[in-house]
Amino acid sequence: MGAGKPPEAGEPWPGLPCAMPAPRFQNAAKGDTALEIPLLETLIMALVIFLGALIQGAIGFGLGIIAAPFIVMIEPALIPGLILFVALPLASLTVWRDIAGLALGELTWAIIGRIPGTLAGLGFLAFASTRLLSVLLGLSVLFAVVLSARQPRIRRTRPRLFGAGVLSAFMATTTSVGGPPMALLYQSAEGRSVRANLAAYMVIGTVGSLVALIAVGRFTLAHAGVSTLMLFPTFLGFLLARVVLPLINPAWFRPGLLILCTAAGLTALVNGLVG
């Protein structure tokens, strides 16, 4: 992101008194260094994941929408694996916290819909370029913003839950932004019900998507190494969600969030279009 060439893995960062080396993550499958992410960009990833976890801990989704557009510009290979990896424990904690609102029975059709959606997503990843992935990610985020802004009320039926499951799985497997289709169906529900059901759906679906990505070589030990580092800001955001967000004025929180997501989506879209 910054000017000049970043240091090689293991070399000290110029100007830092602690001489901190650039993070290095080894790909055991290939035997070479697959991912070398400069310290500044690692910190930026941690910040956007913290913010995404903070939002998701409060409203039930938002981690991918906020963090993925920035991460795809830092290291496209980390999408969707990194977001899915950190979303799994985050969603599990949300289910545990809000389990009183869980209605697992009605989620069955959405979970069934994840099977064809995940397979379609894997097929897309087989030929998608980095630029195409960035474009799709940008469009997915903007799609989520439009849905959030309009807030249409849609009744939950089995066909709609199945269709939302298919679309959500495709979006999650390709871009890590899989929450909006399901959130659209649950947005008129009570807050605890929204968080619990979206989180339960994400837990089941994320496990399937991660297994599929591992099977096709899109999530390796190198990806797992970076993703593990991002667990700390994820947990921190979740823990602070209930403390910080009630203090924020709701009159400007929602518009501010939509503006932030729009900017992130447009940035990812333009980055994919112009290269």
PDB file of C-alpha atoms in Angstrom:
ATOM      1  CA  MET A   1       0.000   0.000   0.000  1.00  0.00           C
ATOM      2  CA  GLY A   2       2.775   2.433   0.855  1.00  0.00           C
ATOM      3  CA  ALA A   3       5.423   3.792  -1.447  1.00  0.00           C
ATOM      4  CA  GLY A   4       8.541   1.771  -2.092  1.00  0.00           C
ATOM      5  CA  LYS A   5       9.201  -1.925  -1.938  1.00  0.00           C
ATOM      6  CA  PRO A   6       8.306  -3.711   1.325  1.00  0.00           C
ATOM      7  CA  PRO A   7      11.090  -5.659   3.056  1.00  0.00           C
ATOM      8  CA  GLU A   8      11.555  -9.332   2.345  1.00  0.00           C
ATOM      9  CA  ALA A   9      10.136 -11.748   4.888  1.00  0.00           C
ATOM     10  CA  GLY A  10      12.436 -11.940   7.871  1.00  0.00           C
ATOM     11  CA  GLU A  11      14.185  -8.636   7.089  1.00  0.00           C
ATOM     12  CA  PRO A  12      13.796  -5.711   9.548  1.00  0.00           C
ATOM     13  CA  TRP A  13      11.414  -2.872   8.829  1.00  0.00           C
ATOM     14  CA  PRO A  14      13.361   0.348   8.202  1.00  0.00           C
ATOM     15  CA  GLY A  15      12.735   3.114  10.711  1.00  0.00           C
ATOM     16  CA  LEU A  16      11.261   0.867  13.376  1.00  0.00           C
ATOM     17  CA  PRO A  17      13.258   0.850  16.623  1.00  0.00           C
ATOM     18  CA  CYS A  18      12.180  -2.709  17.349  1.00  0.00           C
ATOM     19  CA  ALA A  19      13.342  -3.869  13.896  1.00  0.00           C
ATOM     20  CA  MET A  20      10.162  -5.890  13.503  1.00  0.00           C
ATOM     21  CA  PRO A  21      10.339  -8.301  10.542  1.00  0.00           C
ATOM     22  CA  ALA A  22       7.683  -8.513   7.876  1.00  0.00           C
ATOM     23  CA  PRO A  23       5.199 -11.303   8.696  1.00  0.00           C
ATOM     24  CA  ARG A  24       5.956 -14.489   6.767  1.00  0.00           C
ATOM     25  CA  PHE A  25       3.542 -17.367   6.271  1.00  0.00           C
ATOM     26  CA  GLN A  26       4.736 -20.625   4.774  1.00  0.00           C
ATOM     27  CA  ASN A  27       2.579 -22.652   2.405  1.00  0.00           C
ATOM     28  CA  ALA A  28       3.346 -26.216   3.387  1.00  0.00           C
ATOM     29  CA  ALA A  29       1.607 -27.608   0.342  1.00  0.00           C
ATOM     30  CA  LYS A  30       3.825 -25.717  -2.101  1.00  0.00           C
ATOM     31  CA  GLY A  31       6.935 -25.411   0.014  1.00  0.00           C
ATOM     32  CA  ASP A  32       7.365 -21.708  -0.655  1.00  0.00           C
ATOM     33  CA  THR A  33       6.378 -18.414   0.902  1.00  0.00           C
ATOM     34  CA  ALA A  34       2.838 -17.835  -0.340  1.00  0.00           C
ATOM     35  CA  LEU A  35       1.891 -14.736   1.622  1.00  0.00           C
ATOM     36  CA  GLU A  36       4.143 -11.905   2.799  1.00  0.00           C
ATOM     37  CA  ILE A  37       2.109  -9.059   4.247  1.00  0.00           C
ATOM     38  CA  PRO A  38       3.798  -5.844   5.476  1.00  0.00           C
ATOM     39  CA  LEU A  39       3.232  -4.829   9.079  1.00  0.00           C
ATOM     40  CA  LEU A  40       1.224  -1.689   8.244  1.00  0.00           C
ATOM     41  CA  GLU A  41      -1.168  -3.632   6.030  1.00  0.00           C
ATOM     42  CA  THR A  42      -1.499  -6.347   8.680  1.00  0.00           C
ATOM     43  CA  LEU A  43      -2.535  -3.651  11.173  1.00  0.00           C
ATOM     44  CA  ILE A  44      -5.057  -2.225   8.693  1.00  0.00           C
ATOM     45  CA  MET A  45      -6.572  -5.684   8.267  1.00  0.00           C
ATOM     46  CA  ALA A  46      -6.797  -6.039  12.044  1.00  0.00           C
ATOM     47  CA  LEU A  47      -8.544  -2.656  12.313  1.00  0.00           C
ATOM     48  CA  VAL A  48     -11.218  -3.349   9.685  1.00  0.00           C
ATOM     49  CA  ILE A  49     -11.845  -6.825  11.106  1.00  0.00           C
ATOM     50  CA  PHE A  50     -12.236  -5.295  14.577  1.00  0.00           C
ATOM     51  CA  LEU A  51     -14.789  -2.804  13.218  1.00  0.00           C
ATOM     52  CA  GLY A  52     -16.605  -5.538  11.305  1.00  0.00           C
ATOM     53  CA  ALA A  53     -16.752  -7.777  14.380  1.00  0.00           C
ATOM     54  CA  LEU A  54     -18.001  -4.836  16.449  1.00  0.00           C
ATOM     55  CA  ILE A  55     -20.885  -4.266  14.030  1.00  0.00           C
ATOM     56  CA  GLN A  56     -21.686  -7.964  13.604  1.00  0.00           C
ATOM     57  CA  GLY A  57     -21.665  -8.495  17.351  1.00  0.00           C
ATOM     58  CA  ALA A  58     -24.404  -5.877  17.645  1.00  0.00           C
ATOM     59  CA  ILE A  59     -26.684  -6.464  14.645  1.00  0.00           C
ATOM     60  CA  GLY A  60     -25.906 -10.024  13.520  1.00  0.00           C
ATOM     61  CA  PHE A  61     -23.940  -9.421  10.316  1.00  0.00           C
ATOM     62  CA  GLY A  62     -21.474  -6.949   8.830  1.00  0.00           C
ATOM     63  CA  LEU A  63     -18.013  -8.477   9.226  1.00  0.00           C
ATOM     64  CA  GLY A  64     -17.578  -9.329   5.552  1.00  0.00           C
ATOM     65  CA  ILE A  65     -19.301  -6.196   4.276  1.00  0.00           C
ATOM     66  CA  ILE A  66     -16.932  -3.912   6.166  1.00  0.00           C
ATOM     67  CA  ALA A  67     -13.655  -5.852   6.126  1.00  0.00           C
ATOM     68  CA  ALA A  68     -13.590  -7.752   2.824  1.00  0.00           C
ATOM     69  CA  PRO A  69     -13.358  -4.743   0.427  1.00  0.00           C
ATOM     70  CA  PHE A  70     -10.218  -3.525   2.209  1.00  0.00           C
ATOM     71  CA  ILE A  71      -8.619  -6.958   2.576  1.00  0.00           C
ATOM     72  CA  VAL A  72      -9.103  -7.818  -1.099  1.00  0.00           C
ATOM     73  CA  MET A  73      -6.987  -4.763  -1.991  1.00  0.00           C
ATOM     74  CA  ILE A  74      -4.236  -5.791   0.446  1.00  0.00           C
ATOM     75  CA  GLU A  75      -4.059  -9.483  -0.469  1.00  0.00           C
ATOM     76  CA  PRO A  76      -6.785 -10.901  -2.761  1.00  0.00           C
ATOM     77  CA  ALA A  77      -5.752 -14.484  -1.945  1.00  0.00           C
ATOM     78  CA  LEU A  78      -7.115 -14.017   1.590  1.00  0.00           C
ATOM     79  CA  ILE A  79     -10.673 -13.625   0.305  1.00  0.00           C
ATOM     80  CA  PRO A  80     -12.929 -15.392   1.123  1.00  0.00           C
ATOM     81  CA  GLY A  81     -10.989 -17.711   3.453  1.00  0.00           C
ATOM     82  CA  LEU A  82      -9.840 -15.218   6.088  1.00  0.00           C
ATOM     83  CA  ILE A  83     -13.294 -13.725   6.665  1.00  0.00           C
ATOM     84  CA  LEU A  84     -14.914 -17.160   6.834  1.00  0.00           C
ATOM     85  CA  PHE A  85     -12.247 -18.374   9.276  1.00  0.00           C
ATOM     86  CA  VAL A  86     -12.727 -15.538  11.779  1.00  0.00           C
ATOM     87  CA  ALA A  87     -16.500 -15.453  11.242  1.00  0.00           C
ATOM     88  CA  LEU A  88     -16.873 -19.025  12.503  1.00  0.00           C
ATOM     89  CA  PRO A  89     -15.954 -18.404  16.177  1.00  0.00           C
ATOM     90  CA  LEU A  90     -17.668 -15.004  16.042  1.00  0.00           C
ATOM     91  CA  ALA A  91     -20.943 -16.562  14.893  1.00  0.00           C
ATOM     92  CA  SER A  92     -20.580 -19.377  17.440  1.00  0.00           C
ATOM     93  CA  LEU A  93     -20.235 -16.860  20.274  1.00  0.00           C
ATOM     94  CA  THR A  94     -23.290 -14.979  19.011  1.00  0.00           C
ATOM     95  CA  VAL A  95     -25.406 -18.168  19.019  1.00  0.00           C
ATOM     96  CA  TRP A  96     -24.278 -18.918  22.567  1.00  0.00           C
ATOM     97  CA  ARG A  97     -25.086 -15.376  23.721  1.00  0.00           C
ATOM     98  CA  ASP A  98     -28.489 -15.078  22.008  1.00  0.00           C
ATOM     99  CA  ILE A  99     -29.603 -18.723  21.942  1.00  0.00           C
ATOM    100  CA  ALA A 100     -33.005 -17.804  23.405  1.00  0.00           C
ATOM    101  CA  GLY A 101     -33.938 -16.312  20.030  1.00  0.00           C
ATOM    102  CA  LEU A 102     -32.898 -19.339  17.955  1.00  0.00           C
ATOM    103  CA  ALA A 103     -35.494 -21.065  15.716  1.00  0.00           C
ATOM    104  CA  LEU A 104     -33.394 -23.735  14.044  1.00  0.00           C
ATOM    105  CA  GLY A 105     -36.356 -25.459  12.398  1.00  0.00           C
ATOM    106  CA  GLU A 106     -37.095 -22.701   9.893  1.00  0.00           C
ATOM    107  CA  LEU A 107     -33.422 -22.469   8.942  1.00  0.00           C
ATOM    108  CA  THR A 108     -33.482 -25.987   7.470  1.00  0.00           C
ATOM    109  CA  TRP A 109     -34.466 -24.850   3.980  1.00  0.00           C
ATOM    110  CA  ALA A 110     -31.827 -22.139   3.929  1.00  0.00           C
ATOM    111  CA  ILE A 111     -29.194 -24.665   5.028  1.00  0.00           C
ATOM    112  CA  ILE A 112     -30.266 -27.053   2.253  1.00  0.00           C
ATOM    113  CA  GLY A 113     -29.931 -24.164  -0.185  1.00  0.00           C
ATOM    114  CA  ARG A 114     -26.286 -23.748   0.786  1.00  0.00           C
ATOM    115  CA  ILE A 115     -25.348 -26.998  -0.960  1.00  0.00           C
ATOM    116  CA  PRO A 116     -25.969 -25.872  -4.577  1.00  0.00           C
ATOM    117  CA  GLY A 117     -24.880 -22.339  -3.693  1.00  0.00           C
ATOM    118  CA  THR A 118     -21.510 -23.499  -2.378  1.00  0.00           C
ATOM    119  CA  LEU A 119     -20.921 -25.754  -5.393  1.00  0.00           C
ATOM    120  CA  ALA A 120     -21.739 -22.880  -7.748  1.00  0.00           C
ATOM    121  CA  GLY A 121     -19.348 -20.632  -5.834  1.00  0.00           C
ATOM    122  CA  LEU A 122     -16.517 -23.147  -6.129  1.00  0.00           C
ATOM    123  CA  GLY A 123     -17.160 -23.406  -9.856  1.00  0.00           C
ATOM    124  CA  PHE A 124     -16.904 -19.629 -10.150  1.00  0.00           C
ATOM    125  CA  LEU A 125     -13.635 -19.515  -8.196  1.00  0.00           C
ATOM    126  CA  ALA A 126     -12.130 -22.079 -10.558  1.00  0.00           C
ATOM    127  CA  PHE A 127     -11.917 -19.507 -13.369  1.00  0.00           C
ATOM    128  CA  ALA A 128     -12.354 -16.127 -11.641  1.00  0.00           C
ATOM    129  CA  SER A 129      -9.445 -13.697 -11.851  1.00  0.00           C
ATOM    130  CA  THR A 130      -8.416 -11.402  -9.008  1.00  0.00           C
ATOM    131  CA  ARG A 131      -9.973  -8.407 -10.772  1.00  0.00           C
ATOM    132  CA  LEU A 132     -13.245 -10.240 -11.368  1.00  0.00           C
ATOM    133  CA  LEU A 133     -13.339 -11.269  -7.712  1.00  0.00           C
ATOM    134  CA  SER A 134     -12.822  -7.644  -6.659  1.00  0.00           C
ATOM    135  CA  VAL A 135     -15.640  -6.500  -8.962  1.00  0.00           C
ATOM    136  CA  LEU A 136     -18.004  -9.152  -7.611  1.00  0.00           C
ATOM    137  CA  LEU A 137     -17.098  -8.235  -4.043  1.00  0.00           C
ATOM    138  CA  GLY A 138     -17.771  -4.551  -4.701  1.00  0.00           C
ATOM    139  CA  LEU A 139     -21.129  -5.329  -6.290  1.00  0.00           C
ATOM    140  CA  SER A 140     -22.059  -7.626  -3.381  1.00  0.00           C
ATOM    141  CA  VAL A 141     -21.348  -4.897  -0.835  1.00  0.00           C
ATOM    142  CA  LEU A 142     -23.294  -2.295  -2.821  1.00  0.00           C
ATOM    143  CA  PHE A 143     -26.161  -4.783  -3.139  1.00  0.00           C
ATOM    144  CA  ALA A 144     -26.152  -5.140   0.648  1.00  0.00           C
ATOM    145  CA  VAL A 145     -26.199  -1.355   1.080  1.00  0.00           C
ATOM    146  CA  VAL A 146     -29.209  -0.974  -1.229  1.00  0.00           C
ATOM    147  CA  LEU A 147     -31.129  -3.668   0.637  1.00  0.00           C
ATOM    148  CA  SER A 148     -30.292  -2.109   3.991  1.00  0.00           C
ATOM    149  CA  ALA A 149     -31.314   1.362   2.823  1.00  0.00           C
ATOM    150  CA  ARG A 150     -34.647   0.281   1.324  1.00  0.00           C
ATOM    151  CA  GLN A 151     -35.569  -2.229   4.043  1.00  0.00           C
ATOM    152  CA  PRO A 152     -38.276  -4.105   2.130  1.00  0.00           C
ATOM    153  CA  ARG A 153     -40.427  -6.368   4.324  1.00  0.00           C
ATOM    154  CA  ILE A 154     -40.422  -9.926   2.964  1.00  0.00           C
ATOM    155  CA  ARG A 155     -42.261 -12.792   4.613  1.00  0.00           C
ATOM    156  CA  ARG A 156     -40.156 -15.878   5.338  1.00  0.00           C
ATOM    157  CA  THR A 157     -41.387 -18.881   3.333  1.00  0.00           C
ATOM    158  CA  ARG A 158     -39.662 -22.158   2.499  1.00  0.00           C
ATOM    159  CA  PRO A 159     -38.938 -21.252  -1.150  1.00  0.00           C
ATOM    160  CA  ARG A 160     -37.583 -17.846  -0.130  1.00  0.00           C
ATOM    161  CA  LEU A 161     -35.422 -19.349   2.612  1.00  0.00           C
ATOM    162  CA  PHE A 162     -34.067 -21.891   0.116  1.00  0.00           C
ATOM    163  CA  GLY A 163     -33.374 -19.184  -2.473  1.00  0.00           C
ATOM    164  CA  ALA A 164     -31.709 -16.956   0.110  1.00  0.00           C
ATOM    165  CA  GLY A 165     -29.584 -19.924   1.175  1.00  0.00           C
ATOM    166  CA  VAL A 166     -28.412 -20.531  -2.397  1.00  0.00           C
ATOM    167  CA  LEU A 167     -27.538 -16.878  -3.018  1.00  0.00           C
ATOM    168  CA  SER A 168     -25.960 -16.428   0.404  1.00  0.00           C
ATOM    169  CA  ALA A 169     -23.756 -19.512  -0.031  1.00  0.00           C
ATOM    170  CA  PHE A 170     -22.608 -18.391  -3.482  1.00  0.00           C
ATOM    171  CA  MET A 171     -21.743 -14.914  -2.201  1.00  0.00           C
ATOM    172  CA  ALA A 172     -20.017 -16.277   0.917  1.00  0.00           C
ATOM    173  CA  THR A 173     -17.932 -18.824  -0.993  1.00  0.00           C
ATOM    174  CA  THR A 174     -16.789 -16.325  -3.618  1.00  0.00           C
ATOM    175  CA  THR A 175     -16.533 -13.043  -1.708  1.00  0.00           C
ATOM    176  CA  SER A 176     -17.162 -13.857   2.004  1.00  0.00           C
ATOM    177  CA  VAL A 177     -20.125 -11.406   1.982  1.00  0.00           C
ATOM    178  CA  GLY A 178     -22.948 -13.890   2.478  1.00  0.00           C
ATOM    179  CA  GLY A 179     -25.095 -12.236   5.129  1.00  0.00           C
ATOM    180  CA  PRO A 180     -27.343  -9.830   3.175  1.00  0.00           C
ATOM    181  CA  PRO A 181     -29.770 -12.307   1.515  1.00  0.00           C
ATOM    182  CA  MET A 182     -30.567 -13.951   4.856  1.00  0.00           C
ATOM    183  CA  ALA A 183     -30.552 -10.658   6.751  1.00  0.00           C
ATOM    184  CA  LEU A 184     -33.170  -9.385   4.297  1.00  0.00           C
ATOM    185  CA  LEU A 185     -35.581 -12.127   5.394  1.00  0.00           C
ATOM    186  CA  TYR A 186     -34.952 -11.589   9.105  1.00  0.00           C
ATOM    187  CA  GLN A 187     -34.745  -7.803   9.297  1.00  0.00           C
ATOM    188  CA  SER A 188     -38.292  -7.419  10.647  1.00  0.00           C
ATOM    189  CA  ALA A 189     -37.679  -9.946  13.451  1.00  0.00           C
ATOM    190  CA  GLU A 190     -36.745  -9.068  17.037  1.00  0.00           C
ATOM    191  CA  GLY A 191     -33.073  -8.205  17.522  1.00  0.00           C
ATOM    192  CA  ARG A 192     -32.095 -11.323  19.482  1.00  0.00           C
ATOM    193  CA  SER A 193     -33.880 -13.545  16.956  1.00  0.00           C
ATOM    194  CA  VAL A 194     -32.057 -11.864  14.065  1.00  0.00           C
ATOM    195  CA  ARG A 195     -28.643 -12.305  15.664  1.00  0.00           C
ATOM    196  CA  ALA A 196     -29.216 -15.889  16.815  1.00  0.00           C
ATOM    197  CA  ASN A 197     -30.677 -17.228  13.564  1.00  0.00           C
ATOM    198  CA  LEU A 198     -28.219 -15.471  11.266  1.00  0.00           C
ATOM    199  CA  ALA A 199     -25.338 -16.651  13.446  1.00  0.00           C
ATOM    200  CA  ALA A 200     -26.572 -20.269  13.534  1.00  0.00           C
ATOM    201  CA  TYR A 201     -26.939 -20.237   9.766  1.00  0.00           C
ATOM    202  CA  MET A 202     -23.443 -18.779   9.413  1.00  0.00           C
ATOM    203  CA  VAL A 203     -21.895 -21.417  11.692  1.00  0.00           C
ATOM    204  CA  ILE A 204     -23.293 -24.300   9.661  1.00  0.00           C
ATOM    205  CA  GLY A 205     -22.686 -22.633   6.313  1.00  0.00           C
ATOM    206  CA  THR A 206     -19.202 -21.366   7.101  1.00  0.00           C
ATOM    207  CA  VAL A 207     -18.000 -24.835   8.076  1.00  0.00           C
ATOM    208  CA  GLY A 208     -19.222 -26.158   4.723  1.00  0.00           C
ATOM    209  CA  SER A 209     -17.638 -23.316   2.747  1.00  0.00           C
ATOM    210  CA  LEU A 210     -14.288 -23.641   4.540  1.00  0.00           C
ATOM    211  CA  VAL A 211     -14.176 -27.407   3.984  1.00  0.00           C
ATOM    212  CA  ALA A 212     -14.937 -26.842   0.307  1.00  0.00           C
ATOM    213  CA  LEU A 213     -12.219 -24.171  -0.007  1.00  0.00           C
ATOM    214  CA  ILE A 214      -9.678 -26.456   1.673  1.00  0.00           C
ATOM    215  CA  ALA A 215     -10.634 -29.299  -0.673  1.00  0.00           C
ATOM    216  CA  VAL A 216      -9.903 -27.208  -3.775  1.00  0.00           C
ATOM    217  CA  GLY A 217      -6.732 -25.611  -2.371  1.00  0.00           C
ATOM    218  CA  ARG A 218      -8.146 -22.113  -1.803  1.00  0.00           C
ATOM    219  CA  PHE A 219      -7.482 -22.169   1.961  1.00  0.00           C
ATOM    220  CA  THR A 220      -4.021 -23.445   2.912  1.00  0.00           C
ATOM    221  CA  LEU A 221      -1.757 -23.330   5.955  1.00  0.00           C
ATOM    222  CA  ALA A 222      -0.521 -19.947   4.743  1.00  0.00           C
ATOM    223  CA  HIS A 223      -4.061 -18.559   4.800  1.00  0.00           C
ATOM    224  CA  ALA A 224      -4.666 -20.167   8.196  1.00  0.00           C
ATOM    225  CA  GLY A 225      -1.562 -18.473   9.599  1.00  0.00           C
ATOM    226  CA  VAL A 226      -2.745 -14.985   8.656  1.00  0.00           C
ATOM    227  CA  SER A 227      -6.312 -15.766   9.700  1.00  0.00           C
ATOM    228  CA  THR A 228      -5.232 -16.945  13.144  1.00  0.00           C
ATOM    229  CA  LEU A 229      -3.573 -13.567  13.759  1.00  0.00           C
ATOM    230  CA  MET A 230      -6.902 -11.895  13.039  1.00  0.00           C
ATOM    231  CA  LEU A 231      -8.759 -13.800  15.759  1.00  0.00           C
ATOM    232  CA  PHE A 232      -7.679 -11.305  18.444  1.00  0.00           C
ATOM    233  CA  PRO A 233      -9.318  -8.226  16.832  1.00  0.00           C
ATOM    234  CA  THR A 234     -12.345 -10.404  16.072  1.00  0.00           C
ATOM    235  CA  PHE A 235     -12.869 -11.383  19.707  1.00  0.00           C
ATOM    236  CA  LEU A 236     -12.111  -7.844  20.878  1.00  0.00           C
ATOM    237  CA  GLY A 237     -14.766  -6.402  18.573  1.00  0.00           C
ATOM    238  CA  PHE A 238     -17.328  -8.950  19.761  1.00  0.00           C
ATOM    239  CA  LEU A 239     -16.639  -8.246  23.436  1.00  0.00           C
ATOM    240  CA  LEU A 240     -16.851  -4.475  23.008  1.00  0.00           C
ATOM    241  CA  ALA A 241     -19.995  -4.538  20.842  1.00  0.00           C
ATOM    242  CA  ARG A 242     -22.455  -4.431  23.731  1.00  0.00           C
ATOM    243  CA  VAL A 243     -20.426  -1.752  25.537  1.00  0.00           C
ATOM    244  CA  VAL A 244     -19.629   0.667  22.719  1.00  0.00           C
ATOM    245  CA  LEU A 245     -22.606   0.598  20.369  1.00  0.00           C
ATOM    246  CA  PRO A 246     -25.299   1.646  22.895  1.00  0.00           C
ATOM    247  CA  LEU A 247     -23.269   4.812  23.443  1.00  0.00           C
ATOM    248  CA  ILE A 248     -23.424   5.771  19.760  1.00  0.00           C
ATOM    249  CA  ASN A 249     -26.205   8.066  18.570  1.00  0.00           C
ATOM    250  CA  PRO A 250     -28.488   5.864  16.391  1.00  0.00           C
ATOM    251  CA  ALA A 251     -29.536   8.919  14.371  1.00  0.00           C
ATOM    252  CA  TRP A 252     -26.151   9.045  12.638  1.00  0.00           C
ATOM    253  CA  PHE A 253     -24.835   5.533  13.237  1.00  0.00           C
ATOM    254  CA  ARG A 254     -26.908   3.858  10.509  1.00  0.00           C
ATOM    255  CA  PRO A 255     -26.286   6.541   7.823  1.00  0.00           C
ATOM    256  CA  GLY A 256     -22.605   6.571   8.719  1.00  0.00           C
ATOM    257  CA  LEU A 257     -22.393   2.800   8.401  1.00  0.00           C
ATOM    258  CA  LEU A 258     -24.113   2.857   5.003  1.00  0.00           C
ATOM    259  CA  ILE A 259     -21.733   5.575   3.778  1.00  0.00           C
ATOM    260  CA  LEU A 260     -18.718   3.575   4.965  1.00  0.00           C
ATOM    261  CA  CYS A 261     -19.946   0.403   3.277  1.00  0.00           C
ATOM    262  CA  THR A 262     -20.753   2.290   0.065  1.00  0.00           C
ATOM    263  CA  ALA A 263     -17.257   3.761  -0.041  1.00  0.00           C
ATOM    264  CA  ALA A 264     -15.717   0.338   0.603  1.00  0.00           C
ATOM    265  CA  GLY A 265     -17.841  -1.310  -2.073  1.00  0.00           C
ATOM    266  CA  LEU A 266     -17.085   1.375  -4.661  1.00  0.00           C
ATOM    267  CA  THR A 267     -13.379   1.166  -3.873  1.00  0.00           C
ATOM    268  CA  ALA A 268     -13.326  -2.596  -4.422  1.00  0.00           C
ATOM    269  CA  LEU A 269     -15.377  -2.218  -7.603  1.00  0.00           C
ATOM    270  CA  VAL A 270     -13.122   0.471  -9.089  1.00  0.00           C
ATOM    271  CA  ASN A 271     -10.026  -1.457  -8.051  1.00  0.00           C
ATOM    272  CA  GLY A 272     -11.299  -4.476  -9.956  1.00  0.00           C
ATOM    273  CA  LEU A 273     -12.314  -2.501 -13.042  1.00  0.00           C
ATOM    274  CA  VAL A 274      -9.153  -0.437 -13.472  1.00  0.00           C
ATOM    275  CA  GLY A 275      -6.682  -2.920 -11.977  1.00  0.00           C
TER     276      GLY A 275
END
